Short mmCIF file of C-alpha atoms in Angstrom, two decimals:
data_model
loop_
_atom_site.label_atom_id
_atom_site.label_comp_id
_atom_site.label_asym_id
_atom_site.label_seq_id
_atom_site.Cartn_x
_atom_site.Cartn_y
_atom_site.Cartn_z
CA MET A 27 240.69 133.22 -125.82
CA ALA A 28 237.34 132.24 -124.30
CA GLU A 29 236.45 135.89 -123.79
CA SER A 30 236.86 136.79 -127.45
CA GLN A 31 234.65 133.82 -128.38
CA GLU A 32 231.95 135.11 -126.03
CA ASP A 33 232.02 138.55 -127.67
CA LYS A 34 231.20 137.24 -131.15
CA LEU A 35 227.84 138.03 -132.78
CA TYR A 36 227.20 134.43 -133.86
CA LYS A 37 227.96 130.86 -132.85
CA ALA A 38 228.11 127.51 -134.64
CA GLU A 39 228.13 123.99 -133.20
CA TYR A 40 226.60 120.55 -133.53
CA ALA A 41 223.32 120.21 -131.62
CA LYS A 42 223.92 118.42 -128.31
CA SER A 43 220.34 117.10 -128.20
CA GLY A 44 217.20 117.25 -130.33
CA ARG A 45 215.37 119.47 -127.85
CA ALA A 46 216.27 123.00 -129.02
CA SER A 47 213.83 124.58 -131.46
CA CYS A 48 214.73 126.95 -134.29
CA LYS A 49 213.87 130.61 -133.57
CA LYS A 50 212.87 131.12 -137.22
CA CYS A 51 210.70 128.14 -138.18
CA LYS A 52 209.99 126.84 -134.63
CA GLU A 53 210.80 123.24 -135.66
CA ASN A 54 213.20 121.13 -133.55
CA ILE A 55 216.88 121.04 -134.51
CA ALA A 56 218.01 117.42 -134.87
CA LYS A 57 220.74 116.11 -132.54
CA ASP A 58 224.24 116.33 -134.05
CA SER A 59 223.08 118.58 -136.93
CA LEU A 60 224.93 121.85 -137.56
CA ARG A 61 223.12 124.69 -135.83
CA MET A 62 223.86 128.42 -135.87
CA ALA A 63 223.02 131.02 -133.23
CA ILE A 64 222.57 134.76 -133.05
CA MET A 65 224.05 135.77 -129.68
CA VAL A 66 221.65 137.99 -127.74
CA GLN A 67 222.12 139.94 -124.50
CA SER A 68 220.40 138.03 -121.70
CA PRO A 69 217.70 139.93 -119.75
CA MET A 70 218.51 137.77 -116.71
CA PHE A 71 222.28 138.20 -116.33
CA ASP A 72 225.29 140.07 -117.68
CA GLY A 73 226.10 137.88 -120.64
CA LYS A 74 224.81 136.59 -123.96
CA VAL A 75 222.56 133.66 -124.75
CA PRO A 76 222.30 131.83 -128.10
CA HIS A 77 219.15 132.00 -130.23
CA TRP A 78 219.57 128.77 -132.21
CA HIS A 79 218.55 128.26 -135.85
CA HIS A 80 218.76 125.53 -138.46
CA PHE A 81 221.68 126.26 -140.79
CA SER A 82 219.42 127.39 -143.69
CA CYS A 83 217.08 129.39 -141.41
CA PHE A 84 220.02 131.25 -139.85
CA TRP A 85 220.94 132.99 -143.12
CA LEU A 86 217.42 134.42 -143.45
CA ARG A 87 217.93 136.33 -140.20
CA ALA A 88 221.65 137.01 -139.92
CA ALA A 89 224.34 138.65 -142.02
CA ALA A 90 227.70 137.23 -140.99
CA GLN A 91 230.40 139.08 -142.95
CA SER A 92 233.27 136.76 -142.07
CA THR A 93 234.01 133.47 -140.34
CA ALA A 94 235.73 135.60 -137.65
CA ASP A 95 232.22 136.70 -136.55
CA ILE A 96 231.28 133.11 -135.66
CA ALA A 97 232.32 131.52 -132.36
CA GLY A 98 233.04 127.79 -132.69
CA TYR A 99 233.76 127.99 -136.44
CA SER A 100 237.23 126.45 -136.10
CA ASP A 101 235.75 123.45 -134.24
CA LEU A 102 233.49 122.49 -137.16
CA ARG A 103 234.29 119.70 -139.60
CA TRP A 104 236.11 120.90 -142.72
CA ASP A 105 233.12 120.36 -145.05
CA ASP A 106 230.87 122.36 -142.71
CA GLN A 107 233.46 125.14 -142.51
CA GLU A 108 233.33 125.27 -146.31
CA LYS A 109 229.51 125.34 -146.22
CA VAL A 110 229.58 128.36 -143.85
CA LYS A 111 232.22 130.11 -146.00
CA LYS A 112 230.15 129.62 -149.16
CA ALA A 113 227.03 131.02 -147.46
CA ILE A 114 228.97 134.14 -146.41
CA GLU A 115 230.45 134.58 -149.90
CA SER A 116 227.02 134.29 -151.56
CA GLY A 117 225.45 136.92 -149.32
CA GLY A 118 223.56 134.36 -147.27
CA ALA A 119 222.02 132.60 -150.29
CA VAL A 120 221.93 128.93 -149.31
CA GLY A 121 220.37 126.21 -151.40
CA GLY A 122 217.67 125.37 -148.84
CA LYS A 123 215.32 122.46 -149.51
CA GLY A 124 215.77 122.40 -153.30
CA ASP A 125 219.51 123.09 -153.10
CA GLN A 126 219.83 124.28 -156.69
CA LYS A 127 223.28 123.75 -158.09
CA GLY A 128 225.14 124.61 -161.26
CA GLY A 129 223.42 126.97 -163.68
CA ALA A 130 221.19 128.65 -161.10
CA LYS A 131 224.15 129.79 -159.04
CA GLY A 132 224.54 133.23 -160.60
CA GLU A 133 220.89 134.17 -160.18
CA LYS A 134 220.24 133.26 -156.56
CA THR A 135 218.27 135.86 -154.65
CA LEU A 136 220.45 137.60 -152.08
CA ASN A 137 218.94 137.45 -148.61
CA ASP A 138 220.60 140.58 -147.27
CA PHE A 139 219.82 142.99 -150.12
CA ALA A 140 216.36 144.15 -151.22
CA VAL A 141 214.63 146.67 -153.47
CA GLU A 142 211.14 148.16 -153.38
CA TYR A 143 209.09 151.32 -153.90
CA ALA A 144 209.17 153.37 -150.67
CA LYS A 145 205.89 152.80 -148.79
CA SER A 146 206.02 156.27 -147.17
CA ASN A 147 208.33 159.28 -147.00
CA ARG A 148 209.50 158.41 -143.50
CA SER A 149 212.66 156.46 -144.34
CA THR A 150 216.04 158.18 -144.44
CA CYS A 151 218.85 157.21 -146.82
CA LYS A 152 221.83 155.83 -144.88
CA GLY A 153 224.16 157.17 -147.57
CA CYS A 154 223.21 160.87 -147.75
CA ASP A 155 220.90 161.22 -144.69
CA LEU A 156 218.13 162.74 -146.83
CA LYS A 157 214.52 161.51 -146.93
CA ILE A 158 213.49 158.90 -149.46
CA GLU A 159 210.22 160.07 -151.06
CA LYS A 160 207.16 157.81 -151.15
CA ASP A 161 207.05 155.55 -154.26
CA GLN A 162 210.73 156.26 -155.04
CA ILE A 163 212.86 153.16 -155.61
CA ARG A 164 214.94 152.34 -152.54
CA VAL A 165 217.57 149.63 -152.09
CA SER A 166 218.45 148.08 -148.74
CA LYS A 167 221.41 146.36 -147.18
CA LYS A 168 220.03 144.21 -144.38
CA THR A 169 222.20 144.25 -141.27
CA VAL A 170 221.98 143.19 -137.66
CA ASP A 171 221.78 146.02 -135.13
CA PRO A 172 224.54 145.19 -132.58
CA GLU A 173 222.35 146.70 -129.85
CA LYS A 174 219.32 144.54 -130.76
CA PRO A 175 220.58 141.38 -132.49
CA GLN A 176 217.39 139.53 -131.50
CA LEU A 177 215.55 141.53 -134.19
CA GLY A 178 217.59 139.70 -136.81
CA LEU A 179 218.22 141.44 -140.14
CA ILE A 180 216.77 144.93 -140.47
CA ASP A 181 216.67 147.09 -143.59
CA ARG A 182 219.02 150.05 -143.96
CA TRP A 183 217.60 151.94 -146.95
CA TYR A 184 219.48 153.87 -149.64
CA HIS A 185 218.54 155.93 -152.69
CA THR A 186 219.53 153.92 -155.77
CA ALA A 187 222.37 156.36 -156.62
CA CYS A 188 223.69 156.28 -153.05
CA PHE A 189 223.62 152.47 -153.01
CA VAL A 190 225.45 152.34 -156.35
CA SER A 191 228.18 154.72 -155.15
CA ASN A 192 228.61 152.71 -151.93
CA ARG A 193 228.38 149.32 -153.64
CA GLU A 194 231.82 148.09 -152.60
CA GLU A 195 231.56 149.34 -149.02
CA LEU A 196 228.16 147.63 -148.65
CA ALA A 197 229.71 144.30 -149.75
CA PHE A 198 227.57 144.12 -152.90
CA LYS A 199 230.16 142.01 -154.68
CA PRO A 200 231.23 142.47 -158.34
CA GLU A 201 229.52 139.21 -159.35
CA TYR A 202 226.18 140.30 -157.86
CA SER A 203 223.60 141.98 -160.10
CA ALA A 204 220.39 143.96 -159.60
CA ALA A 205 218.31 140.94 -160.67
CA GLN A 206 219.41 139.12 -157.50
CA LEU A 207 217.92 141.76 -155.18
CA LYS A 208 214.98 140.53 -153.13
CA GLY A 209 211.84 142.18 -154.55
CA PHE A 210 213.39 142.88 -157.98
CA ASN A 211 210.67 140.96 -159.82
CA ALA A 212 207.96 143.19 -158.33
CA LEU A 213 209.40 146.31 -160.02
CA ARG A 214 207.97 147.80 -163.21
CA ALA A 215 209.73 146.66 -166.40
CA GLU A 216 211.35 150.05 -167.11
CA ASP A 217 212.62 150.27 -163.52
CA LYS A 218 214.10 146.78 -163.77
CA GLU A 219 216.01 147.77 -166.91
CA GLU A 220 217.30 151.01 -165.31
CA LEU A 221 218.43 149.18 -162.17
CA LYS A 222 220.17 146.45 -164.18
CA LYS A 223 222.18 149.13 -165.99
CA ARG A 224 223.18 150.81 -162.73
CA LEU A 225 223.94 147.61 -160.79
CA PRO A 226 225.37 145.16 -163.30
CA ALA A 227 227.38 142.06 -162.47
CA VAL A 228 231.00 142.94 -163.15
CA LYS A 229 232.77 140.12 -164.95
CA THR A 230 236.12 139.30 -163.39
CA GLU A 231 238.75 137.75 -165.59
CA GLY A 232 240.73 134.94 -164.09
#
């Protein structure tokens, strides 16, 4: 059992002291607060070491797809297990300092999806393996490279059409919409409208 825990990409626990600092914001993580780690291959020995983060900072750098990816999850208090589950379900969108609730829920920016105009013609679409031309709209699913988890989330770019056709496989859930993509507000008005038509939130009856 211990071995399978060691193989997981992430780890969760309550801070044993107040000495560890967050790898994202560099601030100390308070003793007994919930902290989350990206597990990174140690350069010193054959094993992994945790890169600890505050709970809210963790989701800006990691993309846990399931609680099964997180060592120590079952040892957390029930309310913290629910907090982790909600963060996974919302694509890593956690309330943060303001912790908006209620009406804002549907429009939270998704941390692991982004859209922008291609800065060069060097990127390759992960869907069709063809080049994405400069200034063309490209959509990314941010993922952690298992070989280099210390880099945190990195963009895997897609043509809009390729992203749309792979929507389900990329875990862009039915309730998500184009307006929640990071960078959406920087697009031109006509491009926003086009993207909203192609990536609408799909209402689920229930």
